[in-house]
Every structure is written in structure tokens, then in C-alpha cells.
Amino acid sequence: MAALGVSGCLWRRAAAPLTVQCTAVLGSRARGPGAGWKKAARKISGVRQPCFTDEAVQSLLSQMTGLDLQKVFRPVKQELKPPTYKLMTEKQLEEATGKAIQKAKEILKMPPVLSERAPIDDVLAEDRILEGTETVRYVFTDLTYSTPHRERFIVVREPSGVLRKATWEERDRMIQVYFPREGRKVVPPALFKDENLMTALHEGRYEDILNLCIAQFEPDSASYIRIHHRTYEEIDKCAKYDLLRSTRHFGGMVWYLVNKKRTDGLLIDMIQRNLLNDATCLINLYHMLHPDCQSAKTAKEQEVYGVDLIKIFMKTESQKVGYIELALQAYQETQASSAAL
Amino acid sequence: MAASRGAVVLRRAAGSLPVLALFRRLFWAQAAPAASLLRLQRPLLRMFSTETEPDVSAEPVVFDAKSRFKEKPWKYLETEEYIERYGNKPVWFGYRRNHKGPIPPQKTRKTCIRGNKIAGNPCPICRDEKLLVDYRNVKLLEQFMSPHSGVILHPMDTGVCRKQHKRLVQAIDQARDHGLLSFPVPLVMLQDEDYTNQHQAVAKTPPAPTLKSQAPWYSWYEWQQPPEKEITKIRRMYKDYLKEETGPP
């Protein structure tokens, strides 16, 4: 399906008249990553709001995510086989490390952050003559192999004779039945129900849950968004940001927290781990997304960097001023002591 | 003494009781003589006595050990009884199948319990009726998986019967589904897809004009008065058979 999709819709351009409409309307729907795809702009107070897919935003997020090869390629619980040993020269080792870094960058590619898709509830026809003939609904799916799944016609005939388009959940289910995708089940696992999700989150298996969610749901479905937001809230509550560092979910989490203006916990965590560069990236991202806030204006006027930037941000925007001050103090003391040594 | 009296009673009752029932009871008596004779004695004596019927509630109350753990099957693994019996070893540790020769058959028995009868040397799960294979008692399920690779152990290693192994596999699957057991999650790379939903199949289609105007979908859903010419033509054709005219349906 992926290979066939290449010719069809990888770099899809919408028809000309539609693009005009798309950008005019609040195009918060259309944020799919694609070179040929027009990036929709949210116009707020006349200034163009940055999207998740902008290069500047992506570079900041990937800087913050980091690239720990040991974590990306850590051994997984699987069928054991005897280990292989390779003897390499320095040059070969460098080449192998380079390849590993390339592979890691592919793995760390961030999944798209989209807003919820509009529900489908269109009635195509009403044949009252069919009322009472059937007791069940019939779902008709177009099974042409080459059509992309988002262009597939799936309609439902109700027992009352109404012919309507299938809802998004019905569409996903039918497409999984006829074109099964690896890692996805026809019926979503019971893990994604609220009680089970809370149990799993309390155990701290955030990465597993998010990976399963990506495998199971479409990025613009309600369940996907709900599960991701729930996970990010839990991580913020328990301050376990490090579990997602060096995974593809870190960018999405930072984007969510910055949009909700709840960056304090993350900032404290970064300072405590001596990641000052990441802290400055975070504050820069905050200023990009909220250019009207106090600290953004101050930073623009004064052109500050490093610890001073964090101090300005802390005084104007954050709620946990005390904690950030303490963390900064501890960091500066360690810096001083290591410099003295 | 009781046995001889029972035999006498049996012979006397030979004519009164139906023959088949008697045969069944005789065979039954061979299997477990004391209990059956006692049971025979009571109804027969009752027939000849003038006493009122004794209470039927004098039957022995069977304490259902299994139902205690039906709601919370993991509780059994915390009881003293379990710890005394198994310690901290898995439930199947030390179990040895009985078979001829050094190499065991490559399939364990199909099931240990058929109806009421339990086979000799039952498998580790069937021999302890308080061990319930349920997706919620994760501690029991984990004993049947390798701790290093997460692979479910073959019944040849654990010795469980095939029916229990199937139930174990289903329970482990369910537990993984509910998120109680962790497992290696497949890494699905998302291909660059078009998420705009602009195509007709998923975008809003304008409703048909008949739907909006609440008119019938097909014009013939409602009564359409036929043209006058047709009516007169048919009236002329059937004028000999026309009855009183009724209104339109």
C-alpha cells in the first residue's frame, strides 16, 4: 500500500480552485508534511503563526530531542540469537556510526500533529421503498487496489433505505479488513479505553502506548489526539520527560506543552540535566509561537542569550519561579565548582 | 451387619422397583458399596415407615474452593497455601509427565479433565483447581513466558495439557490487549500521506436538491394523478365491468 501510494498521492497537489479556498478558510486541518503541499496559515492578528512542519520549528524540536544512539538502538525483548562480532578498522567504524546516525534520524522522524478531522455525515440517497426489506446495514467498499485510502468511496445502506457515506470509524475498520496494515487491528485494543490507559500510564510505559497509538489510529482521528494529549498530561504531571527524550514523540510533546503554555516542568528538567542549549531552544520556540508575550518582546529588544534569557522568561511567563531559580542556582554552582577545579 | 440388611432389603424391593434402575444401582453398589447402600436404605425405609419426611436440607454443603478466587484470581497467588506448595518457583516446576521411553511424545495430552473424570498425573494447572487462567492474574501468566525473550513456553517444557495451553495463550493475548503485560511494540513508520481530506469520498458533498426541499426521492413515491385521457380510455375499455368509483388510494 505504501509503495503503491507513491505514484498516487505522496506529493499530492489539490486542484487549483480548491487550494485558494483552503488557504482562505482557517486551514488548521491541512498540516500534512509534504514538499508539494501548501502549508496552511493560521492568521491571528495579521502575523503568520508557525506550523508544526516549519523548518525552523522542526530544527528546534529535533535539537531538543537529541540523538542518543544507545537509546534508539537499545536491545528489545525478543527471540534470542547468539551475538555477532565484527572486527573493524577506525574508518569502517566511523562509516558504520554514520550509517547508524542516518538510520536513527529516520526513526526519529516526528509523526504529524494534525487537528481533528471533520466528521462525515452526508446522505447520498433516500430510497424509502427499501424500508422494511432488510434488518441489517450493508457497507459497500470500493476495493480498487490503486486508489489511496483517503479517496476510497465507502457507503452504508441503512435498513431505513438511506444511503449515507460511512463515518471515519467505519471507514478505518473497513479499510483494515480489506487492506490489513501491519501492527493495526480491526478492533482497537482494550488498552486505549480510559481505565486501562490510566493503569498503563501509571506504570510509565509512555513510549509503548504512543507507538501502539501510532500503529492503530490515523493521525487526525479523535482517539489518536485524545491518547496523545492524555499521555503528555501524565508525563507533565510526573515530570518524566526523560523517558521520551531521543524518541520520535518528544517533538510532539514539546509542541503540545508550548501551545498550552506549560513549559515550567520541562524547563526545570532541562536545567537539572545541564541542557542549557535545549532550554534556550525551548524558550525560542515559545517566543515563536507566542510573539505577543512579555518575555518575547523583552528578549527581542535586549537580544539576550543563555542564562539571562531563562531569567527573563522565568520572571515574566512561568508559574514555578521558585523552582526554576533554585535549579538555575544549582546549575551555576556546579559550573563554578567545575571551573574552579 | 448393615451390608446384609441392605442385601435383604434389595431382594425384597426387587419386585417393587423398576428393573433398569435396580441394575444401575447394583453396578453402582459394586463401585462404591457403602454410600449407595446407605442411600438405598433411606428411601426404602421411608416407604415402610410412618414417620414424616426428614429435612432434605441435610445434604452435605460442598465448599466451592474455586469460587473464592473467581472475582480476583490473583489473590490465590498471595495465600499461604500457594507459597507453601510452590514457594517462589513457577507452578510447573518439578512436574514430570509419565510416558514410555526417554523421549516424551511431542504433544502433551489433549485435556486432563473430561466431564467429571480427571486423568492420572494431571498437568500443573489442572491439578490445582484454585489456579484460574484469567487475563487478570498476570503473575500466573508470566510464569508461562520466558522472562528474557517474552516468548510463551511450549507445553513440552511446562507439561500443561493442550486445552490449558490454548487457554493460556488466549489469556496472555487478552492481557497484552488490555495493557497488563508488556510486549515489544512494532515500530510503524508513517509514510508521507495526504491528510487534507479534500477528495469527494471524505469531504462534504452538497445534499441532493430533493433532500433539501423535502420532496420525495422518486416522483412516483407519492400519488401522481394520471392524465385524463388515459383515465377515459381505460374507463371505456372496462365500461362493462366498472363498479362504483372509489377515490384515489
Coordinates of C-alpha atoms in Angstrom, one line a residue:
Chain A
M1 CA 0.0 0.0 0.0
A2 CA 2.8 2.4 0.8
A3 CA 4.7 1.6 -2.4
L4 CA 1.5 2.0 -4.5
G5 CA 0.7 5.2 -2.7
V6 CA 3.9 6.8 -4.0
S7 CA 2.6 7.4 -7.6
G8 CA -0.8 8.3 -6.3
C9 CA -0.6 10.7 -3.6
L10 CA 2.8 11.2 -2.0
W11 CA 3.2 14.8 -3.1
R12 CA -0.4 15.5 -3.8
R13 CA -1.4 18.8 -5.0
A14 CA -5.0 19.8 -4.6
A15 CA -6.9 21.2 -7.6
A16 CA -6.2 24.9 -8.2
P17 CA -9.5 26.4 -7.2
L18 CA -9.5 24.2 -4.0
T19 CA -6.1 25.5 -2.8
V20 CA -7.4 29.1 -2.9
Q21 CA -10.3 28.1 -0.8
C22 CA -8.1 26.1 1.6
T23 CA -5.8 29.0 2.5
A24 CA -8.6 31.5 2.7
V25 CA -10.6 29.3 5.2
L26 CA -8.9 28.6 8.6
G27 CA -6.8 25.8 7.2
S28 CA -5.9 24.3 10.5
R29 CA -6.8 20.9 9.0
A30 CA -4.1 20.8 6.4
R31 CA -0.8 20.3 8.2
G32 CA 0.4 17.1 6.5
P33 CA 4.1 17.1 5.8
G34 CA 4.8 17.1 2.0
A35 CA 7.0 19.2 -0.1
G36 CA 4.4 20.0 -2.7
W37 CA 1.7 20.7 -0.2
K38 CA 0.6 24.2 0.6
K39 CA 1.2 24.9 4.2
A40 CA -2.0 26.4 5.7
A41 CA -1.6 29.5 7.7
R42 CA -3.5 30.4 10.9
K43 CA -3.9 34.1 10.7
I44 CA -4.0 35.6 14.1
S45 CA -3.6 39.3 14.5
G46 CA -2.2 39.6 10.9
V47 CA 1.0 37.7 11.7
R48 CA 1.6 34.2 10.2
Q49 CA 1.6 31.6 13.0
P50 CA 4.3 28.9 12.7
C51 CA 3.2 25.4 11.9
F52 CA 4.5 22.1 13.3
T53 CA 6.1 21.3 9.9
D54 CA 8.0 24.6 9.5
E55 CA 11.8 24.0 9.1
A56 CA 12.6 26.4 12.0
V57 CA 10.2 24.7 14.3
Q58 CA 11.4 21.2 13.2
S59 CA 15.1 22.1 13.7
L60 CA 14.4 23.4 17.2
L61 CA 12.4 20.3 18.1
S62 CA 15.0 17.9 16.8
Q63 CA 17.7 19.7 18.7
M64 CA 15.7 19.3 21.9
T65 CA 15.0 15.6 21.1
G66 CA 18.7 14.9 20.8
L67 CA 20.1 11.7 19.3
D68 CA 21.3 9.1 21.8
L69 CA 22.3 6.1 19.7
Q70 CA 22.4 3.8 22.8
K71 CA 18.7 4.6 23.5
V72 CA 17.5 4.5 19.9
F73 CA 19.1 1.1 19.2
R74 CA 18.7 -0.4 22.7
P75 CA 18.0 -4.2 22.8
V76 CA 14.4 -5.2 22.8
K77 CA 12.8 -8.2 24.5
Q78 CA 12.7 -10.7 21.5
E79 CA 13.7 -14.1 20.4
L80 CA 17.3 -14.5 21.4
K81 CA 20.0 -15.4 18.9
P82 CA 23.7 -15.7 19.5
P83 CA 25.5 -12.3 19.2
T84 CA 27.6 -11.5 16.1
Y85 CA 31.1 -9.9 16.4
K86 CA 32.7 -7.8 13.7
L87 CA 36.3 -6.6 13.5
M88 CA 36.5 -3.2 12.0
T89 CA 39.2 -0.6 11.3
E90 CA 38.7 3.0 12.6
K91 CA 37.4 4.1 9.2
Q92 CA 34.9 1.3 9.0
L93 CA 33.7 2.1 12.5
E94 CA 33.2 5.7 11.5
E95 CA 31.2 4.6 8.4
A96 CA 29.1 2.3 10.5
T97 CA 28.4 5.0 13.0
G98 CA 27.5 7.4 10.2
K99 CA 25.0 4.9 8.8
A100 CA 23.6 4.3 12.3
I101 CA 23.1 8.0 12.7
Q102 CA 21.3 8.2 9.4
K103 CA 19.0 5.3 10.4
A104 CA 18.4 6.9 13.8
K105 CA 17.4 10.2 12.1
E106 CA 14.8 8.2 10.0
I107 CA 13.5 6.5 13.1
L108 CA 13.3 9.9 15.0
K109 CA 11.2 11.5 12.2
M110 CA 8.2 13.0 14.0
P111 CA 4.7 11.8 13.4
P112 CA 2.4 14.6 12.1
V113 CA 0.4 16.8 14.5
L114 CA -3.0 17.5 13.0
S115 CA -6.2 18.8 14.2
E116 CA -9.2 16.6 14.5
R117 CA -10.9 15.6 11.2
A118 CA -14.4 16.9 10.5
P119 CA -16.9 14.1 10.8
I120 CA -18.6 12.7 7.7
D121 CA -22.4 12.6 7.8
D122 CA -23.6 13.1 4.2
V123 CA -26.7 11.4 2.9
L124 CA -26.4 10.4 -0.8
A125 CA -29.8 9.0 -1.4
E126 CA -33.1 8.1 0.3
D127 CA -34.9 5.1 -1.0
R128 CA -38.0 4.7 1.2
I129 CA -39.1 1.8 -0.9
L130 CA -36.4 -0.3 0.7
E131 CA -37.7 0.3 4.2
G132 CA -38.6 -3.0 6.0
T133 CA -36.9 -5.2 3.4
E134 CA -33.6 -5.7 5.4
T135 CA -32.8 -5.9 9.1
V136 CA -29.1 -5.0 8.9
R137 CA -26.9 -2.3 7.5
Y138 CA -24.8 -3.0 4.4
V139 CA -21.4 -1.5 3.9
F140 CA -20.2 -1.1 0.3
T141 CA -16.5 -0.5 -0.1
D142 CA -14.7 0.3 -3.3
L143 CA -11.8 -2.2 -3.4
T144 CA -9.8 -0.8 -6.3
Y145 CA -6.2 -1.6 -5.4
S146 CA -4.7 1.6 -6.7
T147 CA -6.9 4.2 -5.1
P148 CA -5.4 5.9 -2.0
H149 CA -7.4 5.1 1.1
R150 CA -8.5 8.7 1.6
E151 CA -10.1 8.6 -1.8
R152 CA -11.9 5.4 -1.4
F153 CA -15.7 5.5 -1.5
I154 CA -17.3 3.7 1.4
V155 CA -21.1 4.0 1.7
V156 CA -23.6 2.4 4.1
R157 CA -27.2 1.4 3.3
E158 CA -29.3 1.6 6.4
P159 CA -32.4 -0.6 6.9
S160 CA -34.5 2.5 6.5
G161 CA -33.3 2.8 2.9
V162 CA -31.0 5.8 3.5
L163 CA -27.7 5.6 1.6
R164 CA -25.1 7.6 3.5
K165 CA -21.3 7.9 3.5
A166 CA -19.5 5.8 6.2
T167 CA -18.2 7.6 9.2
W168 CA -14.5 7.8 9.9
E169 CA -14.5 4.9 12.3
E170 CA -16.4 2.7 9.9
R171 CA -14.0 3.7 7.1
D172 CA -10.9 2.8 9.2
R173 CA -12.4 -0.5 10.1
M174 CA -13.4 -1.5 6.6
I175 CA -10.0 -0.4 5.2
Q176 CA -8.3 -2.5 7.8
V177 CA -10.5 -5.5 7.0
Y178 CA -9.7 -5.4 3.2
F179 CA -6.2 -3.9 3.3
P180 CA -4.7 -5.0 6.6
R181 CA -1.8 -2.9 7.8
E182 CA 1.0 -4.3 10.0
G183 CA 0.5 -3.5 13.7
R184 CA -3.1 -2.4 13.3
K185 CA -6.1 -4.4 14.5
V186 CA -9.6 -4.2 13.2
V187 CA -11.0 -3.6 16.7
P188 CA -8.7 -1.2 18.6
P189 CA -7.1 -2.9 21.7
A190 CA -8.8 -2.5 25.1
L191 CA -5.7 -0.7 26.2
F192 CA -7.0 2.5 24.7
K193 CA -10.1 2.6 26.9
D194 CA -9.8 5.1 29.8
E195 CA -9.3 2.7 32.7
N196 CA -6.7 0.5 31.1
L197 CA -5.0 3.6 29.7
M198 CA -4.6 5.1 33.2
T199 CA -3.2 1.8 34.5
A200 CA -0.6 1.6 31.8
L201 CA 0.3 5.3 32.2
H202 CA 0.8 4.9 35.9
E203 CA 3.3 2.1 35.1
G204 CA 5.2 4.6 33.0
R205 CA 5.1 2.8 29.6
Y206 CA 4.6 6.1 27.7
E207 CA 6.7 5.2 24.6
D208 CA 4.9 1.8 24.2
I209 CA 1.5 3.4 24.4
L210 CA 2.4 6.1 21.9
N211 CA 3.9 3.7 19.5
L212 CA 0.8 1.5 19.7
C213 CA -1.4 4.5 19.2
I214 CA 0.5 5.5 16.0
A215 CA 0.2 1.9 14.7
Q216 CA -3.5 1.7 15.4
F217 CA -5.0 5.1 14.6
E218 CA -4.8 7.8 11.9
P219 CA -3.0 11.0 13.0
D220 CA -6.1 13.1 12.6
S221 CA -8.6 10.8 14.4
A222 CA -10.1 11.8 17.7
S223 CA -8.7 8.7 19.5
Y224 CA -5.1 9.5 18.4
I225 CA -5.3 13.1 19.6
R226 CA -7.1 12.1 22.9
I227 CA -4.5 9.4 23.8
H228 CA -1.5 11.6 22.9
H229 CA -2.9 14.5 25.0
R230 CA -3.6 12.2 27.9
T231 CA -0.1 10.8 27.8
Y232 CA 1.5 14.2 27.6
E233 CA -0.5 15.4 30.6
E234 CA 0.6 12.4 32.6
I235 CA 4.2 12.9 31.7
D236 CA 3.9 16.6 32.7
K237 CA 2.3 15.6 36.0
C238 CA 5.0 13.1 36.9
A239 CA 7.8 15.2 35.3
K240 CA 9.2 12.1 33.4
Y241 CA 10.3 14.0 30.3
D242 CA 13.5 12.0 30.0
L243 CA 11.6 8.8 29.1
L244 CA 10.6 10.4 25.8
R245 CA 14.0 12.0 25.0
S246 CA 15.6 10.5 21.9
T247 CA 12.3 9.2 20.7
R248 CA 10.1 10.5 17.9
H249 CA 7.4 11.5 20.4
F250 CA 9.5 14.2 22.1
G251 CA 8.8 16.8 19.5
G252 CA 5.0 16.4 19.7
M253 CA 5.1 16.6 23.4
V254 CA 7.1 19.8 23.4
W255 CA 4.7 21.3 20.8
Y256 CA 1.7 20.4 22.9
L257 CA 3.2 21.9 26.1
V258 CA 4.4 25.1 24.5
N259 CA 0.9 25.6 22.9
K260 CA -0.7 25.1 26.4
K261 CA 2.0 27.4 28.0
R262 CA 3.0 24.7 30.5
T263 CA 6.8 24.6 29.9
D264 CA 7.9 25.0 33.5
G265 CA 8.4 21.4 34.4
L266 CA 10.2 20.7 31.2
L267 CA 12.5 23.8 31.7
I268 CA 13.4 22.7 35.2
D269 CA 14.1 19.2 34.0
M270 CA 16.5 20.5 31.3
I271 CA 18.3 22.8 33.7
Q272 CA 18.7 20.0 36.2
R273 CA 20.3 17.8 33.4
N274 CA 22.6 20.7 32.4
L275 CA 21.0 21.0 28.9
L276 CA 21.2 24.8 28.7
N277 CA 21.1 24.7 24.9
D278 CA 17.9 22.8 24.9
A279 CA 16.4 25.3 27.5
T280 CA 17.2 28.2 25.2
C281 CA 15.7 26.3 22.2
L282 CA 12.6 25.8 24.2
I283 CA 12.3 29.5 25.1
N284 CA 13.0 30.5 21.5
L285 CA 10.1 28.2 20.4
Y286 CA 7.9 29.7 23.0
H287 CA 8.6 33.2 21.6
M288 CA 8.0 32.0 18.1
L289 CA 4.6 30.6 19.0
H290 CA 3.5 33.4 21.4
P291 CA 5.2 36.6 19.9
D292 CA 2.9 38.8 21.9
C293 CA 4.1 37.7 25.4
Q294 CA 6.1 39.9 27.6
S295 CA 9.3 37.9 27.6
A296 CA 9.3 37.7 23.8
K297 CA 9.3 41.5 23.4
T298 CA 11.9 41.9 26.1
A299 CA 14.2 39.3 24.5
K300 CA 13.8 40.9 21.1
E301 CA 14.7 44.4 22.4
Q302 CA 17.6 43.3 24.6
E303 CA 19.0 40.4 22.5
V304 CA 19.8 38.2 25.4
Y305 CA 21.2 34.7 25.4
G306 CA 21.7 31.7 27.7
V307 CA 21.1 32.1 31.4
D308 CA 19.9 35.7 31.1
L309 CA 17.2 34.6 28.6
I310 CA 16.0 31.9 31.0
K311 CA 15.9 34.5 33.8
I312 CA 13.8 36.9 31.8
F313 CA 11.4 34.1 30.8
M314 CA 11.2 32.9 34.4
K315 CA 10.3 36.3 35.7
T316 CA 7.6 37.1 33.1
E317 CA 6.0 33.9 31.9
S318 CA 6.5 31.0 34.3
Q319 CA 4.4 30.0 37.3
K320 CA 7.0 28.0 39.2
V321 CA 9.5 30.8 39.5
G322 CA 11.0 29.5 42.8
Y323 CA 11.8 26.1 41.4
I324 CA 13.4 27.4 38.3
E325 CA 15.5 29.8 40.4
L326 CA 16.7 27.0 42.6
A327 CA 17.6 24.8 39.6
L328 CA 19.5 27.7 37.9
Q329 CA 21.4 28.4 41.2
A330 CA 22.4 24.7 41.5
Y331 CA 23.5 24.7 37.9
Q332 CA 25.6 27.9 38.3
E333 CA 27.2 26.5 41.5
T334 CA 28.1 23.2 39.7
Q335 CA 29.5 25.3 36.8
A336 CA 31.5 27.4 39.2
S337 CA 32.9 24.4 41.1
S338 CA 33.9 22.6 37.9
A339 CA 35.5 25.8 36.6
A340 CA 37.4 26.1 39.9
L341 CA 38.6 22.5 39.6
Chain B
M1 CA -24.5 -56.1 59.5
A2 CA -25.6 -53.2 57.6
A3 CA -24.4 -54.8 54.3
S4 CA -26.5 -58.0 54.9
R5 CA -29.6 -56.0 55.9
G6 CA -29.1 -53.9 52.8
A7 CA -28.9 -57.1 50.7
V8 CA -32.1 -58.4 52.2
V9 CA -33.9 -55.1 51.6
L10 CA -32.6 -55.2 48.0
R11 CA -34.0 -58.6 47.4
R12 CA -37.4 -57.6 48.9
A13 CA -37.6 -54.5 46.8
A14 CA -36.7 -56.4 43.6
G15 CA -40.3 -56.6 42.6
S16 CA -41.4 -53.1 43.6
L17 CA -38.6 -51.0 42.0
P18 CA -38.2 -50.8 38.2
V19 CA -35.7 -53.3 36.8
L20 CA -33.4 -50.9 35.0
A21 CA -33.0 -48.6 38.0
L22 CA -32.1 -51.7 40.1
F23 CA -29.5 -52.8 37.6
R24 CA -27.9 -49.4 37.6
R25 CA -27.9 -49.4 41.4
L26 CA -26.4 -52.8 41.5
F27 CA -23.5 -51.7 39.3
W28 CA -23.2 -48.6 41.3
A29 CA -23.1 -50.7 44.5
Q30 CA -20.1 -52.5 43.1
A31 CA -18.2 -49.3 42.6
A32 CA -18.9 -47.7 46.0
P33 CA -20.9 -50.1 48.1
A34 CA -21.3 -48.3 51.4
A35 CA -22.6 -45.0 50.2
S36 CA -25.1 -46.4 47.7
L37 CA -26.5 -48.9 50.1
L38 CA -26.9 -46.2 52.7
R39 CA -28.7 -44.1 50.2
L40 CA -30.9 -47.0 49.1
Q41 CA -31.7 -47.7 52.7
R42 CA -33.2 -44.4 53.5
P43 CA -35.8 -44.1 50.7
L44 CA -36.9 -47.8 51.1
L45 CA -37.1 -47.5 54.9
R46 CA -39.1 -44.3 54.4
M47 CA -41.5 -46.2 52.2
F48 CA -42.3 -48.7 55.0
S49 CA -42.1 -46.3 57.9
T50 CA -44.9 -44.0 59.2
E51 CA -42.5 -41.1 60.1
T52 CA -42.8 -37.7 58.4
E53 CA -40.3 -36.9 55.7
P54 CA -36.9 -35.8 57.1
D55 CA -35.5 -32.5 56.0
V56 CA -33.9 -32.6 52.6
S57 CA -31.5 -29.8 53.6
A58 CA -29.4 -32.4 55.5
E59 CA -27.3 -32.8 52.3
P60 CA -23.6 -32.1 52.8
V61 CA -22.7 -28.5 51.8
V62 CA -19.8 -28.6 49.3
F63 CA -17.4 -25.7 49.9
D64 CA -16.6 -24.4 46.5
A65 CA -12.9 -23.5 46.8
K66 CA -12.7 -22.1 43.3
S67 CA -15.5 -19.5 43.6
R68 CA -13.5 -17.6 46.3
F69 CA -11.0 -16.6 43.6
K70 CA -13.3 -16.2 40.7
E71 CA -13.6 -12.5 41.2
K72 CA -9.9 -11.9 42.0
P73 CA -7.9 -14.8 40.7
W74 CA -4.6 -13.2 41.6
K75 CA -5.4 -13.5 45.3
Y76 CA -4.6 -17.2 45.4
L77 CA -1.0 -16.5 44.5
E78 CA -0.7 -14.4 47.6
T79 CA -2.1 -17.0 50.0
E80 CA 0.0 -19.1 52.4
E81 CA -1.3 -22.2 50.8
Y82 CA 0.2 -21.3 47.5
I83 CA 3.5 -20.2 48.9
E84 CA 3.8 -23.4 50.9
R85 CA 3.0 -25.5 47.9
Y86 CA 5.1 -23.8 45.3
G87 CA 7.4 -21.3 47.0
N88 CA 8.8 -18.8 44.6
K89 CA 9.2 -21.4 41.8
P90 CA 6.8 -21.4 38.8
V91 CA 3.8 -23.6 39.1
W92 CA 5.1 -26.2 36.6
F93 CA 8.5 -26.6 38.2
G94 CA 9.2 -30.2 39.1
Y95 CA 6.2 -31.6 37.2
R96 CA 7.2 -34.7 35.2
R97 CA 5.0 -36.3 32.6
N98 CA 4.6 -40.1 32.6
H99 CA 5.5 -41.7 29.3
K100 CA 7.3 -44.8 28.0
G101 CA 10.9 -44.4 27.0
P102 CA 13.3 -41.5 27.3
I103 CA 11.7 -39.2 24.7
P104 CA 8.2 -37.9 25.6
P105 CA 5.5 -37.7 22.9
Q106 CA 5.8 -34.3 21.2
K107 CA 2.3 -33.3 22.1
T108 CA 1.0 -33.3 25.6
R109 CA -2.4 -34.8 26.3
K110 CA -5.4 -33.1 24.9
T111 CA -7.1 -32.4 28.2
C112 CA -6.8 -33.7 31.8
I113 CA -10.4 -33.3 32.7
R114 CA -13.2 -35.0 30.7
G115 CA -16.6 -34.4 32.3
N116 CA -16.1 -35.3 36.0
K117 CA -13.1 -37.6 35.5
I118 CA -9.6 -36.3 36.0
A119 CA -6.7 -38.2 34.3
G120 CA -3.8 -39.7 36.2
N121 CA -1.0 -37.2 36.9
P122 CA -2.9 -34.1 35.8
C123 CA -1.0 -31.2 34.4
P124 CA 0.3 -28.3 36.7
I125 CA -2.8 -26.2 36.1
C126 CA -5.5 -28.9 36.2
R127 CA -4.1 -30.4 39.4
D128 CA -4.7 -27.2 41.4
E129 CA -8.3 -26.2 41.0
K130 CA -7.7 -22.8 42.6
L131 CA -5.3 -21.8 39.8
L132 CA -7.6 -19.9 37.4
V133 CA -6.3 -19.0 34.0
D134 CA -7.5 -15.4 33.7
Y135 CA -6.2 -12.4 31.8
R136 CA -6.1 -10.5 35.1
N137 CA -3.7 -12.7 37.1
V138 CA -0.6 -11.6 35.4
K139 CA 1.7 -13.3 37.9
L140 CA 0.5 -16.7 36.8
L141 CA 0.7 -15.9 33.1
E142 CA 4.2 -14.6 33.5
Q143 CA 5.3 -17.9 34.8
F144 CA 4.5 -19.4 31.4
M145 CA 6.5 -16.9 29.4
S146 CA 10.3 -16.7 29.2
P147 CA 11.4 -13.7 31.3
H148 CA 14.2 -12.9 28.8
S149 CA 12.6 -13.1 25.4
G150 CA 8.9 -12.8 26.3
V151 CA 8.1 -16.0 24.3
I152 CA 5.3 -18.2 25.5
L153 CA 6.8 -21.5 26.7
H154 CA 5.9 -24.7 24.7
P155 CA 3.7 -27.2 26.5
M156 CA 6.6 -29.7 26.2
D157 CA 8.6 -27.5 28.7
T158 CA 5.8 -26.8 31.1
G159 CA 3.8 -30.0 30.8
V160 CA 0.4 -28.5 30.6
C161 CA -2.4 -30.2 28.6
R162 CA -3.2 -28.8 25.2
K163 CA -6.5 -27.3 26.3
Q164 CA -5.0 -25.4 29.1
H165 CA -2.1 -24.2 26.9
K166 CA -4.7 -22.8 24.4
R167 CA -6.5 -21.0 27.3
L168 CA -3.1 -19.7 28.5
V169 CA -2.3 -18.3 25.1
Q170 CA -5.7 -16.7 24.8
A171 CA -5.3 -15.2 28.3
I172 CA -1.8 -13.8 27.5
D173 CA -3.2 -12.3 24.3
Q174 CA -6.0 -10.7 26.2
A175 CA -3.7 -9.4 28.9
R176 CA -1.4 -7.8 26.3
D177 CA -4.5 -6.3 24.7
H178 CA -5.6 -4.7 28.0
G179 CA -2.1 -3.4 28.6
L180 CA -1.4 -5.6 31.7
L181 CA 1.5 -7.4 30.0
S182 CA 4.2 -5.5 28.1
F183 CA 5.4 -6.7 24.7
P184 CA 7.7 -5.4 22.0
V185 CA 5.6 -2.8 20.1
P186 CA 6.2 -2.8 16.3
L187 CA 7.7 0.5 15.1
V188 CA 5.3 1.7 12.3
M189 CA 6.9 4.4 10.2
L190 CA 4.3 6.8 8.9
Q191 CA 4.6 7.4 5.2
D192 CA 4.0 10.9 3.9
E193 CA 0.3 10.8 3.3
D194 CA -2.1 13.4 2.2
Y195 CA -4.1 14.4 5.3
T196 CA -6.1 17.2 3.7
N197 CA -9.3 15.2 3.2
Q198 CA -10.3 17.2 0.1
H199 CA -11.4 14.3 -2.0
Q200 CA -15.1 13.8 -2.6
A201 CA -15.1 10.5 -0.8
V202 CA -14.4 12.1 2.5
A203 CA -15.2 15.8 2.1
K204 CA -18.7 17.3 2.4
T205 CA -20.9 16.6 -0.6
P206 CA -23.8 19.0 -1.1
P207 CA -27.1 17.2 -0.5
A208 CA -29.3 16.5 -3.5
P209 CA -32.0 19.1 -4.2
T210 CA -34.8 16.7 -3.4
L211 CA -33.4 16.1 0.0
K212 CA -33.2 19.7 0.8
S213 CA -36.6 20.6 -0.4
Q214 CA -38.1 17.6 1.4
A215 CA -39.7 16.4 -1.9
P216 CA -40.0 12.6 -2.4
W217 CA -36.8 11.0 -3.7
Y218 CA -38.6 9.4 -6.7
S219 CA -41.6 11.2 -8.1
W220 CA -43.6 8.0 -8.0
Y221 CA -43.2 7.7 -4.2
E222 CA -46.3 9.9 -4.0
W223 CA -49.6 9.5 -5.8
Q224 CA -49.5 11.1 -9.2
Q225 CA -52.8 11.7 -10.8
P226 CA -52.8 10.0 -14.3
P227 CA -53.7 12.2 -17.2
E228 CA -57.5 12.5 -18.0
K229 CA -57.1 10.9 -21.5
E230 CA -55.7 7.7 -20.0
I231 CA -58.4 7.5 -17.4
T232 CA -61.2 7.9 -20.0
K233 CA -59.5 5.4 -22.3
I234 CA -59.4 2.7 -19.5
R235 CA -62.9 3.5 -18.4
R236 CA -64.1 3.0 -22.0
M237 CA -62.2 -0.3 -22.2
Y238 CA -63.7 -1.7 -19.0
K239 CA -67.1 0.0 -19.0
D240 CA -68.9 -3.2 -18.8
Y241 CA -67.0 -4.2 -15.6
L242 CA -66.8 -0.9 -13.8
K243 CA -68.1 -0.9 -10.2
E244 CA -68.8 2.1 -8.1
E245 CA -66.0 4.6 -8.2
T246 CA -63.7 5.0 -5.2
G247 CA -61.3 7.8 -4.5
P248 CA -57.5 7.5 -5.2
P249 CA -55.6 5.2 -2.8

